[in-house]
mmCIF file of C-alpha atoms and ligand atoms in Angstrom:
data_model
loop_
_atom_site.group_PDB
_atom_site.id
_atom_site.type_symbol
_atom_site.label_atom_id
_atom_site.label_comp_id
_atom_site.label_asym_id
_atom_site.label_seq_id
_atom_site.Cartn_x
_atom_site.Cartn_y
_atom_site.Cartn_z
ATOM 1 C CA MET A 3 58.122 159.544 1.847
ATOM 2 C CA ASN A 4 60.420 157.391 -0.260
ATOM 3 C CA ALA A 5 61.159 153.839 0.824
ATOM 4 C CA GLU A 6 64.690 154.115 -0.225
ATOM 5 C CA LYS A 7 65.202 157.339 1.754
ATOM 6 C CA VAL A 8 63.432 155.931 5.253
ATOM 7 C CA ASN A 9 65.613 152.711 5.022
ATOM 8 C CA THR A 10 68.807 153.593 3.870
ATOM 9 C CA GLN A 11 69.904 156.823 6.729
ATOM 10 C CA ALA A 12 73.203 155.821 8.586
ATOM 11 C CA GLY A 13 73.069 155.524 12.018
ATOM 12 C CA LYS A 14 69.503 155.241 13.161
ATOM 13 C CA ILE A 15 68.204 154.383 16.431
ATOM 14 C CA ILE A 16 65.177 152.533 16.298
ATOM 15 C CA LEU A 17 62.861 152.271 19.907
ATOM 16 C CA ALA A 18 61.790 148.689 19.900
ATOM 17 C CA PRO A 19 58.221 147.280 20.048
ATOM 18 C CA MET A 20 57.184 146.016 23.248
ATOM 19 C CA GLU A 21 54.140 145.023 23.883
ATOM 20 C CA GLY A 22 52.469 146.255 27.552
ATOM 21 C CA VAL A 23 55.776 148.650 27.882
ATOM 22 C CA VAL A 24 56.136 150.676 24.856
ATOM 23 C CA ASP A 25 52.660 152.392 24.527
ATOM 24 C CA ALA A 26 52.081 155.997 22.680
ATOM 25 C CA THR A 27 52.852 157.571 26.294
ATOM 26 C CA MET A 28 56.189 155.879 26.705
ATOM 27 C CA ARG A 29 57.109 156.608 22.648
ATOM 28 C CA HIS A 30 55.838 160.133 23.299
ATOM 29 C CA LEU A 31 58.269 160.615 26.239
ATOM 30 C CA ILE A 32 61.256 158.888 25.083
ATOM 31 C CA THR A 33 61.295 160.791 21.559
ATOM 32 C CA LYS A 34 60.531 163.961 23.497
ATOM 33 C CA LEU A 35 63.787 163.204 25.237
ATOM 34 C CA GLY A 36 65.875 163.014 21.519
ATOM 35 C CA GLY A 37 68.128 160.336 20.259
ATOM 36 C CA VAL A 38 65.641 158.098 18.696
ATOM 37 C CA ASP A 39 64.526 158.440 15.228
ATOM 38 C CA LEU A 40 62.069 155.872 14.377
ATOM 39 C CA CYS A 41 59.383 154.026 16.650
ATOM 40 C CA VAL A 42 57.396 150.895 16.008
ATOM 41 C CA THR A 43 53.885 150.206 17.949
ATOM 42 C CA GLU A 44 53.069 147.122 19.988
ATOM 43 C CA PHE A 45 52.043 144.351 17.327
ATOM 44 C CA ILE A 46 48.760 144.347 16.366
ATOM 45 C CA ARG A 47 47.348 140.878 16.197
ATOM 46 C CA ILE A 48 45.415 140.191 12.579
ATOM 47 C CA THR A 49 42.770 137.407 13.057
ATOM 48 C CA GLY A 50 40.032 137.049 10.619
ATOM 49 C CA TYR A 51 39.183 140.324 9.681
ATOM 50 C CA VAL A 52 39.933 143.725 9.009
ATOM 51 C CA LEU A 53 40.213 145.994 12.255
ATOM 52 C CA PRO A 54 37.954 149.126 12.422
ATOM 53 C CA GLU A 55 39.934 152.407 12.866
ATOM 54 C CA LYS A 56 39.431 152.601 16.324
ATOM 55 C CA GLU A 57 41.372 149.214 16.976
ATOM 56 C CA PHE A 58 44.506 150.646 15.142
ATOM 57 C CA LEU A 59 44.127 153.958 17.016
ATOM 58 C CA LYS A 60 44.283 152.328 20.073
ATOM 59 C CA SER A 61 47.605 150.863 19.352
ATOM 60 C CA ALA A 62 48.751 153.669 17.311
ATOM 61 C CA PRO A 63 47.011 156.985 18.293
ATOM 62 C CA GLU A 64 49.817 158.634 16.331
ATOM 63 C CA LEU A 65 48.212 157.787 13.164
ATOM 64 C CA ALA A 66 45.574 160.617 13.728
ATOM 65 C CA ARG A 67 48.639 163.078 13.732
ATOM 66 C CA GLN A 68 50.300 161.803 10.570
ATOM 67 C CA GLY A 69 51.856 159.127 11.936
ATOM 68 C CA LYS A 70 53.974 160.522 14.189
ATOM 69 C CA THR A 71 55.073 161.125 18.189
ATOM 70 C CA PRO A 72 54.276 164.861 19.069
ATOM 71 C CA ALA A 73 57.980 165.428 19.012
ATOM 72 C CA GLY A 74 57.699 164.356 15.153
ATOM 73 C CA ILE A 75 59.244 160.849 15.223
ATOM 74 C CA PRO A 76 57.444 158.246 12.725
ATOM 75 C CA VAL A 77 55.954 155.232 14.385
ATOM 76 C CA VAL A 78 55.677 152.268 12.316
ATOM 77 C CA VAL A 79 52.403 149.893 12.362
ATOM 78 C CA GLN A 80 53.325 146.370 13.377
ATOM 79 C CA LEU A 81 51.082 143.448 12.347
ATOM 80 C CA LEU A 82 51.365 140.132 14.037
ATOM 81 C CA GLY A 83 49.275 136.980 12.225
ATOM 82 C CA SER A 84 49.914 134.410 9.733
ATOM 83 C CA GLU A 85 47.299 134.531 6.714
ATOM 84 C CA PRO A 86 48.611 136.584 4.225
ATOM 85 C CA GLU A 87 45.613 138.011 2.479
ATOM 86 C CA LEU A 88 44.259 139.657 5.757
ATOM 87 C CA LEU A 89 47.202 140.718 6.581
ATOM 88 C CA ALA A 90 47.546 142.558 3.380
ATOM 89 C CA MET A 91 44.002 143.939 3.764
ATOM 90 C CA ASN A 92 44.888 145.219 7.149
ATOM 91 C CA ALA A 93 48.128 146.911 5.833
ATOM 92 C CA ILE A 94 46.167 148.657 3.214
ATOM 93 C CA SER A 95 43.981 150.047 6.279
ATOM 94 C CA ALA A 96 46.509 151.102 8.408
ATOM 95 C CA ALA A 97 48.344 153.060 5.389
ATOM 96 C CA LYS A 98 45.174 154.804 4.847
ATOM 97 C CA MET A 99 45.387 155.859 7.812
ATOM 98 C CA GLY A 100 48.799 157.360 7.695
ATOM 99 C CA ALA A 101 51.386 154.673 8.994
ATOM 100 C CA PRO A 102 54.509 155.790 8.100
ATOM 101 C CA ALA A 103 55.588 151.985 7.317
ATOM 102 C CA ILE A 104 54.015 148.636 7.869
ATOM 103 C CA ASP A 105 56.336 145.900 9.862
ATOM 104 C CA LEU A 106 55.696 142.234 10.264
ATOM 105 C CA ASN A 107 56.514 140.565 13.228
ATOM 106 C CA PHE A 108 57.876 137.088 12.715
ATOM 107 C CA GLY A 109 59.522 137.016 16.513
ATOM 108 C CA CYS A 110 56.488 136.691 19.053
ATOM 109 C CA PRO A 111 57.592 133.985 21.306
ATOM 110 C CA SER A 112 54.215 134.251 23.511
ATOM 111 C CA LYS A 113 52.754 130.681 23.782
ATOM 112 C CA THR A 114 48.772 131.855 22.822
ATOM 113 C CA VAL A 115 50.048 133.742 19.572
ATOM 114 C CA ASN A 116 52.400 130.790 18.790
ATOM 115 C CA LYS A 117 49.615 128.290 19.214
ATOM 116 C CA HIS A 118 47.867 130.397 16.652
ATOM 117 C CA ARG A 119 50.664 130.203 14.223
ATOM 118 C CA GLY A 120 51.606 133.476 14.739
ATOM 119 C CA GLY A 121 55.067 135.361 15.966
ATOM 120 C CA ALA A 122 58.575 133.114 15.984
ATOM 121 C CA VAL A 123 57.105 129.716 15.054
ATOM 122 C CA LEU A 124 56.596 131.241 11.660
ATOM 123 C CA LEU A 125 60.424 131.041 11.460
ATOM 124 C CA ASP A 126 59.805 127.113 10.552
ATOM 125 C CA GLU A 127 57.926 128.284 7.522
ATOM 126 C CA PRO A 128 60.263 130.514 5.063
ATOM 127 C CA ALA A 129 57.511 130.061 2.725
ATOM 128 C CA LEU A 130 54.812 130.989 4.488
ATOM 129 C CA ILE A 131 57.010 134.130 5.623
ATOM 130 C CA HIS A 132 57.592 135.032 1.947
ATOM 131 C CA GLN A 133 53.900 134.419 1.201
ATOM 132 C CA ILE A 134 53.296 136.735 4.026
ATOM 133 C CA VAL A 135 55.883 139.667 3.034
ATOM 134 C CA LYS A 136 55.014 139.418 -0.566
ATOM 135 C CA ALA A 137 51.153 139.993 0.012
ATOM 136 C CA VAL A 138 51.301 143.059 2.034
ATOM 137 C CA ARG A 139 54.088 144.408 -0.166
ATOM 138 C CA GLU A 140 51.937 144.245 -3.168
ATOM 139 C CA ALA A 141 48.953 145.289 -1.732
ATOM 140 C CA VAL A 142 50.723 148.507 0.070
ATOM 141 C CA PRO A 143 51.324 151.615 -1.800
ATOM 142 C CA ASP A 144 54.811 151.515 -3.074
ATOM 143 C CA ASN A 145 55.978 154.711 -1.244
ATOM 144 C CA ILE A 146 54.989 153.100 2.178
ATOM 145 C CA PRO A 147 57.879 150.760 3.314
ATOM 146 C CA VAL A 148 56.748 147.341 4.169
ATOM 147 C CA THR A 149 59.644 145.760 7.102
ATOM 148 C CA ALA A 150 60.001 142.649 9.282
ATOM 149 C CA LYS A 151 61.140 142.067 12.395
ATOM 150 C CA MET A 152 62.265 138.084 12.984
ATOM 151 C CA ARG A 153 64.272 136.318 15.511
ATOM 152 C CA LEU A 154 67.295 134.031 14.578
ATOM 153 C CA GLY A 155 64.713 131.284 14.722
ATOM 154 C CA ASN A 156 62.100 129.478 16.781
ATOM 155 C CA LEU A 157 63.993 126.137 17.901
ATOM 156 C CA ASP A 158 67.456 126.803 16.431
ATOM 157 C CA LYS A 159 68.907 128.924 13.711
ATOM 158 C CA SER A 160 69.080 126.740 11.009
ATOM 159 C CA LEU A 161 66.443 128.799 8.664
ATOM 160 C CA ALA A 162 67.848 132.116 9.614
ATOM 161 C CA VAL A 163 69.548 133.213 6.734
ATOM 162 C CA ASP A 164 66.794 131.111 4.734
ATOM 163 C CA ASN A 165 64.074 133.517 6.447
ATOM 164 C CA ALA A 166 66.294 136.465 5.520
ATOM 165 C CA VAL A 167 66.235 135.536 1.770
ATOM 166 C CA ALA A 168 62.477 135.135 1.830
ATOM 167 C CA ILE A 169 62.199 138.322 3.447
ATOM 168 C CA GLN A 170 64.156 139.864 0.718
ATOM 169 C CA GLU A 171 62.833 138.436 -2.127
ATOM 170 C CA ALA A 172 59.245 138.977 -1.174
ATOM 171 C CA GLY A 173 60.451 142.675 -1.482
ATOM 172 C CA ALA A 174 60.345 143.919 1.783
ATOM 173 C CA ASN A 175 62.280 146.969 2.601
ATOM 174 C CA SER A 176 64.213 146.413 5.644
ATOM 175 C CA LEU A 177 64.510 143.789 7.965
ATOM 176 C CA ALA A 178 65.134 144.114 11.998
ATOM 177 C CA VAL A 179 66.790 141.049 13.914
ATOM 178 C CA HIS A 180 66.493 140.425 16.875
ATOM 179 C CA ALA A 181 69.746 138.449 17.480
ATOM 180 C CA ARG A 182 68.310 135.357 19.207
ATOM 181 C CA THR A 183 65.891 132.181 18.996
ATOM 182 C CA LYS A 184 62.827 132.092 20.452
ATOM 183 C CA VAL A 185 64.030 129.245 23.086
ATOM 184 C CA GLU A 186 66.795 131.626 23.660
ATOM 185 C CA GLY A 187 63.868 133.827 24.804
ATOM 186 C CA TYR A 188 65.721 137.031 26.559
ATOM 187 C CA LYS A 189 68.965 135.054 27.923
ATOM 188 C CA PRO A 190 72.013 136.881 27.432
ATOM 189 C CA PRO A 191 74.261 136.807 25.055
ATOM 190 C CA ALA A 192 72.425 138.350 21.669
ATOM 191 C CA HIS A 193 74.457 136.677 18.889
ATOM 192 C CA TRP A 194 75.125 139.728 17.385
ATOM 193 C CA GLU A 195 77.502 137.971 14.603
ATOM 194 C CA TRP A 196 74.552 135.996 13.318
ATOM 195 C CA ILE A 197 73.125 139.150 12.283
ATOM 196 C CA GLY A 198 76.139 139.918 10.605
ATOM 197 C CA ARG A 199 76.115 136.462 8.497
ATOM 198 C CA ILE A 200 72.363 137.089 7.965
ATOM 199 C CA LYS A 201 73.846 140.844 6.493
ATOM 200 C CA GLU A 202 76.263 139.292 4.482
ATOM 201 C CA SER A 203 73.484 136.817 2.745
ATOM 202 C CA VAL A 204 71.060 139.329 1.753
ATOM 203 C CA ASP A 205 71.126 142.592 -0.509
ATOM 204 C CA LEU A 206 68.625 144.001 2.283
ATOM 205 C CA HIS A 207 68.624 146.895 4.982
ATOM 206 C CA VAL A 208 69.619 144.843 7.598
ATOM 207 C CA VAL A 209 68.696 146.322 11.420
ATOM 208 C CA ALA A 210 70.709 144.831 14.330
ATOM 209 C CA ASN A 211 68.496 144.247 17.836
ATOM 210 C CA GLY A 212 69.148 142.579 21.179
ATOM 211 C CA GLU A 213 71.202 143.244 24.308
ATOM 212 C CA VAL A 214 71.977 147.116 23.707
ATOM 213 C CA TRP A 215 72.287 148.429 27.480
ATOM 214 C CA ASN A 216 75.303 151.394 26.936
ATOM 215 C CA CYS A 217 77.522 152.601 24.435
ATOM 216 C CA GLU A 218 79.862 150.285 24.230
ATOM 217 C CA ASP A 219 77.120 147.596 23.527
ATOM 218 C CA TYR A 220 76.225 149.918 20.673
ATOM 219 C CA GLN A 221 79.591 149.965 19.115
ATOM 220 C CA ARG A 222 80.099 146.424 19.600
ATOM 221 C CA CYS A 223 77.119 145.277 18.204
ATOM 222 C CA LYS A 224 77.552 147.846 15.051
ATOM 223 C CA GLU A 225 80.990 145.897 14.873
ATOM 224 C CA LEU A 226 80.012 142.492 15.114
ATOM 225 C CA SER A 227 76.770 142.713 12.947
ATOM 226 C CA GLY A 228 78.159 145.189 10.408
ATOM 227 C CA CYS A 229 74.857 147.268 10.716
ATOM 228 C CA ASP A 230 74.835 151.309 10.599
ATOM 229 C CA ASP A 231 70.984 150.872 12.196
ATOM 230 C CA VAL A 232 70.695 149.582 15.840
ATOM 231 C CA MET A 233 66.841 148.966 17.331
ATOM 232 C CA ILE A 234 67.015 149.297 21.135
ATOM 233 C CA GLY A 235 64.135 147.947 23.688
ATOM 234 C CA ARG A 236 64.909 147.032 27.012
ATOM 235 C CA GLY A 237 68.061 149.509 26.816
ATOM 236 C CA LEU A 238 65.874 152.792 26.319
ATOM 237 C CA ILE A 239 63.369 151.900 28.716
ATOM 238 C CA ALA A 240 65.847 151.427 31.385
ATOM 239 C CA ARG A 241 67.689 154.655 30.529
ATOM 240 C CA PRO A 242 65.397 156.605 28.522
ATOM 241 C CA GLU A 243 68.511 158.897 27.484
ATOM 242 C CA LEU A 244 70.455 156.286 25.690
ATOM 243 C CA GLY A 245 69.453 157.822 22.209
ATOM 244 C CA LEU A 246 71.056 160.878 23.277
ATOM 245 C CA MET A 247 73.678 159.485 24.931
ATOM 246 C CA ILE A 248 74.552 157.081 21.819
ATOM 247 C CA LYS A 249 74.774 160.318 19.565
ATOM 248 C CA SER A 250 76.907 162.447 21.672
ATOM 249 C CA TYR A 251 79.306 159.271 22.029
ATOM 250 C CA GLN A 252 79.026 158.898 18.167
ATOM 251 C CA LEU A 253 80.289 162.434 18.124
ATOM 252 C CA GLY A 254 83.297 161.652 20.191
ATOM 253 C CA GLN A 255 81.633 163.416 23.215
ATOM 254 C CA SER A 256 81.180 161.787 26.691
ATOM 255 C CA GLY A 257 77.837 159.897 26.278
ATOM 256 C CA ASP A 258 77.012 160.192 29.977
ATOM 257 C CA GLY A 259 73.823 159.729 31.139
ATOM 258 C CA ALA A 260 70.871 162.237 32.773
ATOM 259 C CA ALA A 261 71.141 162.978 36.498
ATOM 260 C CA TRP A 262 68.512 160.981 38.733
ATOM 261 C CA PRO A 263 66.158 164.117 39.373
ATOM 262 C CA GLN A 264 65.814 164.751 35.795
ATOM 263 C CA VAL A 265 64.391 160.962 35.044
ATOM 264 C CA VAL A 266 62.696 161.201 38.231
ATOM 265 C CA LEU A 267 60.594 163.723 36.669
ATOM 266 C CA LEU A 268 60.064 162.141 33.472
ATOM 267 C CA LEU A 269 58.548 159.458 35.340
ATOM 268 C CA LEU A 270 56.313 162.039 37.187
ATOM 269 C CA GLU A 271 55.388 163.262 33.918
ATOM 270 C CA TYR A 272 54.352 159.589 32.927
ATOM 271 C CA PHE A 273 52.548 159.215 35.814
ATOM 272 C CA SER A 274 50.580 162.047 35.227
ATOM 273 C CA PHE A 275 49.711 160.565 31.854
ATOM 274 C CA VAL A 276 49.013 157.196 32.874
ATOM 275 C CA GLU A 277 46.496 158.603 35.484
ATOM 276 C CA GLN A 278 44.568 160.159 32.709
ATOM 277 C CA LYS A 279 44.373 156.933 30.465
ATOM 278 C CA LEU A 280 43.987 154.199 33.209
ATOM 279 C CA PRO A 281 41.622 153.424 36.005
ATOM 280 C CA PRO A 282 43.202 154.230 39.193
ATOM 281 C CA LYS A 283 43.786 150.344 40.346
ATOM 282 C CA TYR A 284 46.320 150.062 37.373
ATOM 283 C CA VAL A 285 48.624 153.434 38.005
ATOM 284 C CA HIS A 286 50.845 152.220 40.507
ATOM 285 C CA GLY A 287 51.671 148.994 38.740
ATOM 286 C CA ARG A 288 52.665 150.952 35.306
ATOM 287 C CA ILE A 289 54.900 153.500 37.629
ATOM 288 C CA LYS A 290 56.706 150.546 39.341
ATOM 289 C CA GLN A 291 56.817 148.400 36.148
ATOM 290 C CA TRP A 292 59.038 151.169 34.440
ATOM 291 C CA LEU A 293 61.071 151.738 37.837
ATOM 292 C CA HIS A 294 61.894 148.033 37.890
ATOM 293 C CA MET A 295 62.911 148.111 34.334
ATOM 294 C CA MET A 296 65.336 151.052 35.238
ATOM 295 C CA ARG A 297 66.855 148.570 38.384
ATOM 296 C CA PRO A 298 69.463 147.051 36.396
ATOM 297 C CA GLN A 299 71.218 150.609 35.110
ATOM 298 C CA ARG A 300 70.784 152.616 37.826
ATOM 299 C CA GLU A 301 71.406 152.223 41.453
ATOM 300 C CA GLU A 302 68.963 154.950 42.459
ATOM 301 C CA ALA A 303 66.232 153.268 40.930
ATOM 302 C CA GLU A 304 67.179 149.986 42.758
ATOM 303 C CA LYS A 305 66.452 151.849 45.733
ATOM 304 C CA LEU A 306 63.478 153.677 45.136
ATOM 305 C CA PHE A 307 61.851 150.354 43.547
ATOM 306 C CA PHE A 308 62.511 148.869 47.465
ATOM 307 C CA SER A 309 61.089 151.816 49.185
ATOM 308 C CA VAL A 310 57.969 152.056 46.987
ATOM 309 C CA LYS A 311 56.974 148.191 46.448
ATOM 310 C CA THR A 312 54.380 148.008 48.363
ATOM 311 C CA ILE A 313 52.542 151.443 47.952
ATOM 312 C CA ASN A 314 49.491 151.299 46.160
ATOM 313 C CA ASP A 315 48.273 154.678 47.158
ATOM 314 C CA LEU A 316 48.764 156.901 44.629
ATOM 315 C CA SER A 317 48.980 160.130 46.356
ATOM 316 C CA ASP A 318 51.584 157.979 48.445
ATOM 317 C CA LEU A 319 53.486 156.690 45.634
ATOM 318 C CA ARG A 320 53.785 160.537 44.078
ATOM 319 C CA ALA A 321 55.109 162.060 47.229
ATOM 320 C CA CYS A 322 57.705 159.387 47.387
ATOM 321 C CA LEU A 323 59.077 160.080 43.897
ATOM 322 C CA GLU A 324 58.754 163.985 44.147
ATOM 323 C CA ARG A 325 61.232 163.450 47.346
ATOM 324 C CA GLU A 326 63.846 162.006 44.836
ATOM 325 C CA LEU A 327 64.094 165.712 43.567
HETATM 326 C C1 FMN B 290 57.923 143.025 26.954
HETATM 327 C C2 FMN B 290 58.289 142.978 26.064
HETATM 328 C C3 FMN B 290 57.162 143.243 24.643
HETATM 329 C C4 FMN B 290 58.158 142.980 23.587
HETATM 330 N N1 FMN B 290 56.584 143.118 22.704
HETATM 331 C C5 FMN B 290 57.132 142.655 21.015
HETATM 332 C C6 FMN B 290 56.491 143.261 20.286
HETATM 333 O O1 FMN B 290 55.026 143.750 20.620
HETATM 334 N N2 FMN B 290 56.699 143.473 19.030
HETATM 335 C C7 FMN B 290 58.148 142.776 18.722
HETATM 336 O O2 FMN B 290 58.196 142.988 17.423
HETATM 337 N N3 FMN B 290 58.715 142.358 19.765
HETATM 338 C C8 FMN B 290 58.309 142.809 20.818
HETATM 339 N N4 FMN B 290 59.409 142.385 21.567
HETATM 340 C C9 FMN B 290 61.062 142.193 21.673
HETATM 341 C C10 FMN B 290 61.565 143.620 21.568
HETATM 342 O O3 FMN B 290 61.114 144.187 20.275
HETATM 343 C C11 FMN B 290 63.096 143.430 21.317
HETATM 344 O O4 FMN B 290 63.349 142.678 19.979
HETATM 345 C C12 FMN B 290 63.919 142.675 22.125
HETATM 346 O O5 FMN B 290 63.534 142.930 23.666
HETATM 347 C C13 FMN B 290 65.356 142.472 22.083
HETATM 348 O O6 FMN B 290 65.785 143.733 21.980
HETATM 349 P P1 FMN B 290 66.550 144.655 23.417
HETATM 350 O O7 FMN B 290 67.228 143.310 24.098
HETATM 351 O O8 FMN B 290 66.794 145.849 23.185
HETATM 352 O O9 FMN B 290 65.024 144.656 24.684
HETATM 353 C C14 FMN B 290 59.130 142.538 23.151
HETATM 354 C C15 FMN B 290 60.054 142.493 24.140
HETATM 355 C C16 FMN B 290 59.754 142.650 25.312
HETATM 356 C C17 FMN B 290 60.663 142.183 26.766
#
């Protein structure tokens, strides 16, 4: 694969990495629906040693199938850590296993991660960010893109451009920017105009991310950020067909969402996958988690969530979903 080609196609929609939510099952179901051009794994935390293959496969089972979802959509492997050489060695392993690209996480707000000098706190140290990206870029074969994902800063936005420049000068192929600082958490708004400011300051492929829930948000995000490519997280979980809606909206078509029974069928399919993967006591939680994340975008999900909230028996839960069809 040619790094240039991977990163410069216009108008890509990228399914954001979401730890505990966007696992291989979710990537499979969403990319099967269509409209998504690229996925990124949940972060794989790198501390102290080179992970064995089986650890990479836990987060990225797609590595056993040429780094793609069954629908053929590439899945980038995301690493999180603060030790340049160690990250580089792990990146080499992931690349050898078939990762189509390596992404580096500079945005995780988790207290545990930040305490160990990982994720968003690194945004206080552009020089270290530069060292990390450089070490990984130099270690990984040229034909495998190395990308980064950052927030606008840790406590404030004062180093946003410095960090982007550090990432560019270290040789990254692309940079996704979640348009908020760590302290801004997930609170709206996302500062898309700041992505635009970053984009104007670097000569690097920039992907816009944050708070895109519908076609209008997508359009406005593109206008304010100046980016062609947009990464979407919660919006695609709330409306798994959002990628398709945006693609038809771009063609001047209506961009209508899926009918509720189609969404319920997807939830039922998810149910079956989760049942195969997790012990029974964890299954209802995952189904309710997805339904809960659909609530802001769908009245039907809001209603169904309240009627299944206290149901833990899996047959009862399935029956409730089936009644929606
Ligand atoms: C539950 C959850 C887990 C996340 N896990 C990751 C992660 O593993 N790696 C990462 O770079 N970002 C992670 N993020 C951040 C998202 O990728 C994205 O930047 C953020 O949700 C903003 O985009 P959105 O408004 O489209 O959701 C996570 C976000 C959420 C809500």
